[in-house]
Coordinates of N, CA and C and ligand atoms in Angstrom, one line a residue:
M1 N 0.9 -1.3 0.0 CA 0.1 0.0 0.1 C 0.9 1.3 -0.1
R2 N 0.4 2.2 -0.7 CA 1.3 3.6 -0.9 C 1.1 4.3 0.3
Q3 N 1.9 5.1 1.1 CA 1.7 5.9 2.1 C 2.3 7.2 1.5
H4 N 1.5 8.2 1.3 CA 2.1 9.5 0.7 C 2.2 10.3 1.9
V5 N 3.4 11.0 1.9 CA 3.8 12.2 2.7 C 4.1 13.4 1.9
N6 N 3.6 14.5 2.1 CA 3.6 15.6 1.2 C 5.0 16.4 1.5
P7 N 5.8 16.0 0.3 CA 7.5 16.5 0.5 C 7.5 18.1 0.6
L8 N 6.4 18.9 0.1 CA 6.5 20.2 0.4 C 6.1 20.9 1.7
S9 N 5.9 20.1 2.5 CA 5.6 20.4 3.8 C 6.6 20.9 4.6
I10 N 6.4 22.1 5.5 CA 7.5 22.7 6.2 C 8.3 21.8 7.1
N11 N 7.5 20.6 7.3 CA 8.3 19.8 8.3 C 9.7 19.1 7.7
F12 N 9.9 19.4 6.4 CA 11.0 18.9 5.7 C 12.0 19.9 5.4
N13 N 11.8 21.2 6.0 CA 12.8 22.4 5.6 C 14.0 22.2 6.3
Q14 N 13.9 21.3 7.3 CA 15.2 21.1 8.3 C 16.0 20.0 7.6
I15 N 17.1 20.1 7.4 CA 18.2 19.3 6.5 C 18.9 18.3 7.4
E16 N 18.9 17.1 7.0 CA 19.9 16.2 7.6 C 21.3 16.5 6.9
R17 N 22.2 16.4 7.7 CA 23.6 16.5 7.1 C 23.8 15.2 6.7
I18 N 24.5 15.1 5.5 CA 25.1 13.8 5.0 C 26.4 13.7 5.6
P19 N 26.6 12.7 6.3 CA 28.0 12.6 6.9 C 29.2 12.3 5.7
P20 N 30.5 12.6 6.2 CA 31.6 12.4 5.0 C 31.4 11.1 4.7
L21 N 32.0 10.8 3.4 CA 32.0 9.4 3.0 C 32.6 8.1 4.1
I22 N 33.7 8.8 4.6 CA 34.7 8.0 5.6 C 33.5 7.5 6.7
E23 N 32.7 8.4 7.1 CA 31.8 8.2 8.4 C 30.8 7.3 8.0
M24 N 30.2 7.1 6.6 CA 29.2 6.4 6.3 C 29.7 4.9 6.0
F25 N 30.9 4.9 5.2 CA 31.3 3.6 4.7 C 32.5 3.2 5.1
D26 N 32.6 1.8 5.4 CA 34.0 1.2 5.7 C 35.0 1.4 4.8
D27 N 34.8 1.5 3.4 CA 35.5 1.7 2.3 C 34.9 2.9 1.4
P28 N 35.5 4.1 1.6 CA 34.8 5.2 1.0 C 35.2 5.5 -0.5
R29 N 36.3 4.5 -1.0 CA 36.6 4.5 -2.3 C 35.7 3.5 -3.2
L30 N 34.8 2.9 -2.7 CA 33.9 2.0 -3.5 C 32.9 2.9 -4.3
N31 N 32.4 2.3 -5.7 CA 31.5 3.0 -6.3 C 30.2 3.3 -5.5
L32 N 29.7 4.4 -5.3 CA 28.4 4.9 -4.7 C 27.2 5.0 -5.7
H33 N 26.2 4.1 -5.1 CA 24.8 4.3 -5.7 C 23.9 5.0 -4.7
L34 N 23.0 6.0 -5.3 CA 22.1 6.6 -4.2 C 20.7 6.3 -4.9
D35 N 19.9 5.8 -4.0 CA 18.5 5.4 -4.2 C 17.7 6.6 -3.5
I36 N 16.7 7.1 -4.3 CA 15.9 8.4 -3.9 C 14.5 7.5 -3.7
G37 N 14.2 7.7 -2.5 CA 12.7 7.3 -2.1 C 12.8 5.6 -1.5
C38 N 13.6 5.5 -0.9 CA 14.1 3.8 -0.8 C 12.9 3.3 0.0
A39 N 12.0 3.9 0.8 CA 11.1 3.4 1.5 C 11.9 2.6 2.9
A40 N 11.7 1.5 3.1 CA 12.3 0.8 4.3 C 13.8 0.1 3.8
G41 N 14.1 0.5 2.6 CA 15.3 0.1 2.0 C 15.7 -1.5 2.0
Q42 N 14.6 -2.2 1.9 CA 14.9 -3.6 1.6 C 15.7 -4.0 0.5
S43 N 15.3 -3.3 -0.6 CA 16.1 -3.7 -1.9 C 17.6 -3.3 -1.6
L44 N 17.8 -2.3 -0.9 CA 19.1 -1.8 -0.8 C 20.0 -2.8 0.3
F45 N 19.3 -3.3 1.0 CA 19.9 -4.3 2.2 C 20.0 -5.6 1.3
N46 N 19.4 -6.1 0.4 CA 19.8 -7.3 -0.3 C 21.0 -6.9 -1.4
L47 N 20.9 -5.4 -2.0 CA 22.1 -5.1 -2.8 C 23.3 -5.1 -2.2
A48 N 23.3 -4.5 -1.0 CA 24.5 -3.9 0.0 C 25.1 -5.5 0.3
L49 N 24.5 -6.5 0.5 CA 25.0 -7.7 1.0 C 25.6 -8.7 -0.1
V50 N 24.8 -8.5 -1.2 CA 25.4 -9.3 -2.4 C 26.7 -8.4 -3.1
N51 N 26.6 -7.2 -3.2 CA 27.5 -6.5 -4.1 C 28.4 -5.6 -3.1
T52 N 29.4 -6.3 -2.4 CA 30.1 -5.7 -1.3 C 31.0 -4.7 -2.0
S53 N 31.3 -4.6 -3.6 CA 32.2 -3.7 -4.0 C 31.5 -2.5 -4.3
W54 N 30.2 -2.2 -4.0 CA 29.5 -1.0 -3.9 C 29.1 -0.4 -2.8
N55 N 29.0 1.1 -2.6 CA 28.3 1.5 -1.3 C 27.0 2.0 -1.8
Y56 N 26.1 2.0 -0.9 CA 24.7 2.3 -1.1 C 24.1 3.4 -0.4
L57 N 23.3 4.4 -0.7 CA 23.0 5.5 0.1 C 21.6 5.7 -0.2
G58 N 20.6 5.5 0.8 CA 19.1 5.7 0.4 C 18.7 7.0 1.1
I59 N 17.9 7.5 0.5 CA 17.1 8.9 1.0 C 15.7 8.6 0.7
E60 N 15.0 8.8 2.0 CA 13.8 8.6 2.3 C 13.2 9.7 3.3
I61 N 11.7 10.0 3.0 CA 11.0 11.0 3.6 C 10.4 10.6 4.7
R62 N 10.3 9.3 4.9 CA 9.3 8.9 6.1 C 10.3 8.2 7.3
E63 N 10.4 9.3 8.3 CA 11.4 9.2 9.1 C 11.5 7.8 10.1
K64 N 10.3 7.4 10.4 CA 10.4 6.2 10.9 C 11.2 4.9 10.3
L65 N 10.8 5.0 8.9 CA 11.3 4.0 8.1 C 12.9 4.2 8.2
V66 N 13.4 5.4 8.1 CA 14.9 5.6 8.1 C 15.8 5.1 9.5
K67 N 15.0 5.5 10.4 CA 15.2 5.3 11.8 C 15.5 3.8 11.9
T68 N 14.6 2.9 11.5 CA 14.4 1.5 11.5 C 15.6 1.1 10.6
A69 N 15.8 1.7 9.4 CA 16.7 0.9 8.5 C 18.1 1.2 9.0
K70 N 18.3 2.3 9.6 CA 19.5 2.7 10.1 C 20.3 1.7 11.3
L71 N 19.1 1.5 12.1 CA 19.3 0.7 13.2 C 19.7 -0.9 12.7
K72 N 18.9 -1.3 11.8 CA 19.1 -2.5 11.3 C 20.5 -2.8 10.6
A73 N 20.8 -1.9 9.7 CA 22.1 -1.7 9.1 C 23.3 -2.1 10.2
R74 N 23.1 -1.1 11.3 CA 24.3 -1.1 12.2 C 24.1 -2.4 13.0
E75 N 22.9 -2.7 13.4 CA 22.9 -4.1 14.1 C 23.5 -5.4 13.2
R76 N 23.4 -5.3 12.0 CA 23.9 -6.2 11.1 C 25.1 -6.0 10.7
E77 N 25.8 -5.0 10.9 CA 27.1 -4.6 10.7 C 27.3 -4.5 9.0
I78 N 26.3 -3.9 8.5 CA 26.6 -3.9 6.9 C 27.2 -2.6 6.7
N79 N 28.4 -2.4 6.3 CA 29.1 -1.3 6.3 C 29.3 -0.6 5.1
N80 N 28.4 -1.1 4.2 CA 28.4 -0.4 2.6 C 27.1 0.2 2.4
L81 N 26.4 0.4 3.5 CA 25.0 1.0 3.5 C 24.5 1.9 4.4
Y82 N 23.8 3.1 4.0 CA 23.5 4.2 4.8 C 22.3 4.8 4.4
F83 N 21.6 5.5 5.6 CA 20.3 6.0 4.9 C 20.3 7.5 5.7
V84 N 19.5 8.2 4.8 CA 19.3 9.7 5.2 C 17.9 10.1 5.2
F85 N 17.3 10.6 6.0 CA 16.1 11.1 6.3 C 15.8 12.6 5.7
G86 N 14.7 12.6 4.8 CA 14.2 14.0 4.5 C 13.7 13.9 2.9
N87 N 13.2 15.2 2.5 CA 12.8 15.3 1.1 C 14.4 15.4 0.5
A88 N 14.3 14.5 -0.6 CA 15.8 14.4 -1.4 C 16.0 15.5 -2.1
Y89 N 15.1 16.3 -2.5 CA 15.5 17.6 -3.2 C 16.0 18.7 -2.2
N90 N 15.6 18.8 -0.8 CA 16.0 19.8 0.1 C 17.4 19.2 0.3
I91 N 17.7 17.9 0.6 CA 18.7 17.4 1.0 C 20.0 17.8 0.1
L92 N 19.8 17.3 -1.1 CA 20.7 17.4 -2.1 C 20.9 19.0 -2.8
N93 N 20.1 19.9 -2.4 CA 20.2 21.1 -2.8 C 21.0 22.0 -1.8
D94 N 21.2 21.3 -0.5 CA 21.8 21.8 0.5 C 23.3 21.9 0.3
V95 N 23.9 23.3 0.5 CA 25.1 23.3 -0.1 C 26.3 22.2 0.6
Q96 N 26.0 21.9 2.0 CA 26.9 21.0 2.5 C 26.7 19.8 2.1
N97 N 25.7 19.3 1.5 CA 25.3 18.0 1.3 C 25.8 17.7 -0.3
K98 N 25.9 18.9 -1.2 CA 26.1 18.7 -2.6 C 27.4 17.8 -3.0
F99 N 28.3 17.6 -2.0 CA 29.5 16.9 -2.3 C 29.0 15.4 -2.7
I100 N 27.9 14.9 -2.2 CA 27.7 13.6 -2.4 C 27.2 13.3 -4.0
I101 N 26.7 14.4 -4.5 CA 26.4 14.1 -5.8 C 27.8 13.8 -6.8
K102 N 28.6 14.6 -6.5 CA 30.0 14.5 -7.4 C 30.4 13.0 -7.0
N103 N 30.2 12.3 -6.0 CA 30.7 11.1 -5.6 C 29.7 9.8 -6.3
V104 N 28.6 10.2 -6.7 CA 27.7 9.1 -7.0 C 28.1 8.6 -8.4
K105 N 27.9 7.2 -8.7 CA 28.3 6.7 -10.1 C 26.8 6.6 -10.7
S106 N 25.7 6.4 -9.8 CA 24.5 6.1 -10.5 C 23.4 6.4 -9.4
I107 N 22.2 6.8 -9.9 CA 21.0 7.2 -8.9 C 19.8 6.3 -9.5
S108 N 18.8 6.0 -8.4 CA 17.7 5.4 -9.0 C 16.6 6.1 -8.4
F109 N 15.5 6.2 -9.1 CA 14.3 6.7 -8.7 C 13.2 5.4 -9.1
N110 N 13.0 4.6 -7.9 CA 12.3 3.4 -8.2 C 10.9 3.5 -7.7
F111 N 9.7 3.5 -8.7 CA 8.6 3.8 -8.5 C 8.3 4.9 -7.5
P112 N 8.5 6.1 -7.9 CA 8.3 7.2 -6.9 C 6.8 7.4 -6.8
D113 N 6.3 8.0 -5.9 CA 5.0 8.5 -5.4 C 4.5 9.2 -6.8
P114 N 3.3 8.8 -7.4 CA 3.0 9.2 -8.9 C 2.2 10.5 -8.5
W115 N 1.4 10.9 -7.3 CA 0.7 12.2 -7.2 C -0.2 12.4 -8.4
F116 N -1.4 11.8 -8.7 CA -2.1 11.6 -9.8 C -2.8 12.8 -10.2
K117 N -3.0 13.7 -9.1 CA -3.8 15.0 -9.6 C -2.9 16.2 -10.2
K118 N -3.3 16.7 -11.3 CA -2.4 17.6 -11.7 C -1.9 18.6 -10.9
R119 N -2.8 19.2 -9.9 CA -2.3 20.1 -8.8 C -1.4 19.6 -7.9
H120 N -1.2 18.2 -7.9 CA -0.1 17.7 -6.9 C 1.4 17.2 -7.5
Y121 N 1.1 17.5 -8.9 CA 2.4 17.3 -9.8 C 3.6 17.8 -9.2
K122 N 3.5 18.9 -8.5 CA 4.7 19.5 -7.9 C 5.5 18.9 -6.7
R123 N 4.6 17.9 -6.4 CA 5.0 17.0 -5.2 C 5.8 15.9 -5.7
R124 N 5.8 15.6 -7.0 CA 6.6 14.5 -7.6 C 8.1 14.8 -7.4
V125 N 8.7 13.6 -7.0 CA 10.2 13.9 -6.7 C 11.1 14.4 -7.9
V126 N 10.8 14.0 -9.2 CA 11.7 14.4 -10.3 C 10.8 15.6 -10.7
Q127 N 11.6 16.6 -10.5 CA 11.3 18.2 -11.1 C 12.4 18.8 -11.7
P128 N 12.1 19.6 -12.7 CA 13.3 20.3 -13.4 C 14.4 20.8 -12.8
E129 N 14.0 21.3 -11.4 CA 15.1 22.2 -10.7 C 15.8 20.9 -9.9
F130 N 15.5 19.9 -9.5 CA 16.3 18.9 -8.8 C 17.1 18.1 -10.0
I131 N 16.6 17.9 -11.1 CA 17.4 17.3 -12.3 C 18.6 18.3 -12.7
N132 N 18.5 19.7 -12.7 CA 19.3 20.7 -12.8 C 20.7 20.4 -11.9
I133 N 20.0 20.3 -10.5 CA 21.1 20.1 -9.6 C 22.1 18.9 -9.8
L134 N 21.3 17.7 -10.0 CA 22.1 16.5 -10.5 C 22.9 16.8 -11.8
S135 N 22.5 17.3 -12.8 CA 23.3 17.8 -14.0 C 24.4 18.6 -13.6
N136 N 24.3 19.4 -12.7 CA 25.4 20.3 -12.5 C 26.5 19.8 -11.7
S137 N 26.2 18.7 -11.0 CA 27.2 18.2 -10.1 C 27.7 16.6 -10.4
L138 N 26.9 15.7 -11.1 CA 27.2 14.5 -11.4 C 28.4 14.6 -12.3
Q139 N 29.3 13.6 -12.1 CA 30.5 13.4 -13.2 C 30.0 13.0 -14.3
K140 N 30.4 13.1 -15.7 CA 30.2 12.6 -16.9 C 30.2 11.1 -16.9
G141 N 29.1 10.3 -17.4 CA 29.1 8.9 -17.5 C 28.4 8.4 -16.4
S142 N 27.9 9.3 -15.2 CA 27.1 8.7 -14.1 C 25.7 8.5 -14.8
L143 N 25.0 7.6 -14.2 CA 23.6 7.1 -14.7 C 22.5 7.5 -13.7
I144 N 21.4 7.7 -14.4 CA 20.2 7.9 -13.4 C 19.3 6.6 -14.2
F145 N 18.7 5.9 -13.1 CA 17.7 4.8 -13.6 C 16.3 5.1 -13.1
I146 N 15.4 5.3 -13.9 CA 14.0 5.6 -13.6 C 13.2 4.3 -13.8
K147 N 12.0 4.1 -12.9 CA 11.1 2.7 -13.0 C 9.9 3.3 -12.4
T148 N 8.7 2.9 -13.1 CA 7.6 3.1 -12.7 C 6.5 2.2 -13.3
D149 N 5.5 2.0 -12.7 CA 4.3 1.3 -13.3 C 3.1 2.2 -13.7
V150 N 3.5 3.5 -13.5 CA 2.4 4.7 -13.8 C 2.8 5.3 -15.2
K151 N 2.3 5.0 -16.4 CA 2.6 5.6 -17.7 C 2.7 7.1 -17.6
D152 N 1.8 7.5 -17.1 CA 1.7 9.1 -17.1 C 2.8 9.7 -16.2
L153 N 3.2 9.1 -15.1 CA 4.3 9.5 -14.4 C 6.0 9.4 -15.3
F154 N 5.8 8.1 -15.8 CA 6.9 7.9 -16.8 C 7.2 8.8 -17.7
D155 N 6.0 9.3 -18.5 CA 6.3 10.4 -19.6 C 6.6 11.7 -18.8
Y156 N 6.1 11.9 -17.6 CA 6.5 13.3 -17.1 C 8.1 13.1 -16.5
M157 N 8.5 12.0 -16.0 CA 9.9 12.0 -15.5 C 10.6 12.2 -16.8
D158 N 10.4 11.2 -17.9 CA 11.1 11.2 -19.1 C 11.1 12.3 -19.8
C159 N 10.3 13.3 -19.6 CA 10.1 14.7 -20.4 C 11.1 15.6 -19.7
T160 N 10.8 15.4 -18.1 CA 11.8 16.3 -17.4 C 13.2 16.1 -17.5
I161 N 13.7 14.8 -17.5 CA 15.1 14.6 -17.6 C 15.4 14.7 -19.1
S162 N 14.7 14.4 -19.9 CA 15.2 14.5 -21.5 C 15.4 16.0 -21.9
S163 N 14.6 16.7 -21.1 CA 14.6 18.3 -21.3 C 15.9 18.9 -20.9
N164 N 16.8 18.2 -20.1 CA 17.9 18.8 -19.6 C 19.1 18.1 -20.7
L165 N 19.7 19.2 -21.5 CA 20.6 18.7 -22.2 C 21.9 17.9 -21.9
N166 N 22.2 17.9 -20.8 CA 23.3 17.3 -20.1 C 22.9 15.7 -20.0
F167 N 21.9 15.2 -20.2 CA 21.4 13.9 -20.2 C 21.3 13.1 -21.3
K168 N 21.7 12.0 -21.8 CA 21.2 11.2 -22.9 C 20.6 10.0 -22.6
K169 N 19.7 9.5 -23.3 CA 19.0 8.4 -23.1 C 19.9 6.9 -23.2
I170 N 19.8 6.1 -22.7 CA 20.4 4.8 -22.8 C 19.4 3.7 -23.2
D171 N 19.8 2.6 -23.9 CA 18.8 1.8 -24.4 C 18.6 0.8 -23.2
A172 N 17.6 0.9 -22.3 CA 17.3 0.2 -21.0 C 17.1 -1.3 -21.2
K173 N 16.6 -1.7 -22.5 CA 16.2 -3.1 -22.7 C 17.6 -3.8 -22.8
N174 N 18.6 -3.3 -23.5 CA 19.8 -3.9 -23.9 C 20.9 -3.5 -22.8
F175 N 20.7 -3.1 -21.8 CA 21.6 -2.6 -20.8 C 22.3 -3.6 -20.2
N176 N 23.6 -3.5 -20.1 CA 24.3 -4.8 -19.4 C 24.5 -4.5 -18.0
Y177 N 23.6 -5.0 -16.9 CA 23.7 -4.7 -15.8 C 24.8 -5.2 -14.9
S178 N 25.7 -6.2 -15.4 CA 26.9 -6.9 -14.6 C 27.6 -5.8 -14.1
Q179 N 27.8 -4.8 -14.6 CA 28.9 -3.7 -14.1 C 28.2 -2.6 -13.3
S180 N 27.0 -2.7 -13.0 CA 26.0 -1.7 -12.6 C 26.0 -1.9 -11.0
F181 N 25.3 -0.9 -10.5 CA 24.9 -1.0 -9.0 C 24.2 -2.3 -8.6
N182 N 23.3 -2.9 -9.7 CA 22.6 -3.9 -9.5 C 22.8 -5.1 -10.4
P183 N 24.0 -5.8 -10.2 CA 24.2 -6.8 -11.2 C 23.4 -7.9 -11.3
C184 N 22.4 -8.5 -10.1 CA 21.5 -9.4 -10.0 C 20.2 -8.8 -10.2
E185 N 20.0 -7.7 -10.7 CA 18.6 -7.3 -11.0 C 17.6 -7.4 -9.7
V186 N 18.2 -7.2 -8.5 CA 17.2 -7.3 -7.3 C 16.0 -6.3 -7.6
K187 N 14.9 -6.8 -7.3 CA 13.9 -6.0 -7.3 C 13.5 -5.3 -6.1
T188 N 12.6 -4.0 -6.3 CA 12.2 -3.4 -4.9 C 10.9 -4.1 -4.7
N189 N 10.4 -3.8 -3.7 CA 9.1 -4.1 -2.9 C 8.0 -3.8 -4.1
R190 N 7.9 -2.6 -4.4 CA 6.8 -2.2 -5.3 C 7.0 -3.0 -6.5
E191 N 8.2 -3.2 -7.0 CA 8.4 -3.8 -8.4 C 7.9 -5.3 -8.3
K192 N 8.2 -6.1 -7.0 CA 7.6 -7.4 -6.8 C 6.2 -7.3 -6.9
Y193 N 5.6 -6.3 -6.3 CA 4.1 -6.2 -6.1 C 3.5 -6.2 -7.9
V194 N 4.2 -5.2 -8.3 CA 3.9 -5.0 -10.0 C 4.1 -6.3 -10.8
I195 N 5.2 -6.9 -10.5 CA 5.4 -8.1 -11.4 C 4.2 -9.3 -11.0
V196 N 4.1 -9.3 -9.7 CA 3.0 -10.3 -9.3 C 1.6 -9.9 -9.9
N197 N 1.2 -8.8 -9.8 CA 0.0 -8.2 -10.5 C 0.2 -8.2 -12.0
Q198 N 1.2 -8.3 -12.6 CA 1.0 -8.3 -14.1 C 0.9 -7.1 -14.6
L199 N 1.5 -6.2 -13.9 CA 1.3 -4.8 -14.3 C 2.7 -4.4 -15.3
E200 N 2.5 -3.5 -16.3 CA 3.7 -3.2 -17.0 C 4.7 -2.2 -16.0
V201 N 5.9 -2.5 -16.4 CA 7.0 -1.6 -15.9 C 7.5 -0.7 -16.8
Y202 N 7.6 0.7 -16.6 CA 8.2 1.5 -17.6 C 9.5 1.9 -17.1
K203 N 10.6 1.7 -17.8 CA 12.0 2.1 -17.2 C 12.6 2.6 -18.2
R204 N 13.8 3.5 -17.8 CA 14.6 4.5 -18.7 C 16.0 4.6 -18.0
I205 N 17.0 4.5 -18.8 CA 18.3 4.9 -18.1 C 19.0 6.1 -18.7
Y206 N 19.5 6.9 -18.1 CA 20.1 8.3 -18.9 C 21.4 8.4 -18.3
M207 N 22.3 9.0 -19.1 CA 23.9 9.2 -18.7 C 24.1 10.7 -19.0
K208 N 24.8 11.1 -17.9 CA 25.2 12.6 -17.8 C 26.3 12.4 -19.0
I209 N 26.3 13.5 -19.9 CA 27.3 13.5 -20.9 C 28.1 14.9 -20.6
Ligands
LIG1 C1 5.9 4.2 -3.9 S1 7.1 4.3 -2.8 C2 8.4 3.2 -3.6 C3 9.4 2.5 -2.7 C4 10.6 1.9 -3.2 N1 11.5 2.7 -4.1 C5 10.0 0.8 -4.1 O1 10.2 0.7 -5.3 O2 9.4 -0.1 -3.5 C6 7.9 5.9 -3.0 C7 8.9 6.2 -1.8 O3 9.4 7.4 -2.1 C8 9.4 8.3 -0.7 N2 9.3 9.6 -1.2 C9 8.4 10.4 -2.0 N3 8.9 11.7 -2.0 C10 10.1 11.8 -1.6 C11 11.2 12.8 -1.5 N4 10.8 14.0 -2.0 N5 12.3 12.5 -0.9 C12 12.6 11.2 -0.5 N6 11.7 10.3 -0.3 C13 10.6 10.5 -1.0 C14 8.0 7.7 -0.2 O4 7.9 8.0 1.1 C15 7.8 6.3 -0.5 O5 8.6 5.7 0.6

């Protein structure tokens, strides 16, 4: 079941500072993947356990989920996984936190909240200003992965990212995942639900050029 939080609420104006890489991960030199809207982080736990040659950072706006995920990662001593609470846009737009974008190799937006009503579109996480921030700081060759089961949201995200001339589309169908953050193509919770219910998954990959 989807649980919506209004990301534009003033509750999210306060920003969590992202710690330096060395404080978040055992080996800060590893490739870093950023997952935006990771919910309880189940897929990130699966990824981090299997792919120990990558670091994973999840950003999620539901504080309780982040607290639980952080605790779980610490208890299980998973040292290539970290979680940050808040509105991803506010967090990554913050001067102190911008360093993280320079360090990420890839970013995923997996099944973001669709906000179906037109007057709520501004609550969608993928926005031109957000993509601008990413395009200004990402290293060339970095990738953005989007996935959703909502065609309208897919078109909206695709249009928003494609309108930024610093990104070009990659062929997602023939993409070789073996060298990516997700070599075993681990599915998120929403993705599992979508597959079981035989709904369509719309996905695309973009590269910073
Ligand atoms: C539909 S769920 C998908 C969760 C997961 N990615 C998956 O595929 O199963 C969308 C998630 O994004 C989070 N979210 C929505 N807007 C956000 C924002 N601006 N910043 C961070 N997280 C956000 C929601 O709280 C929710 O957990």
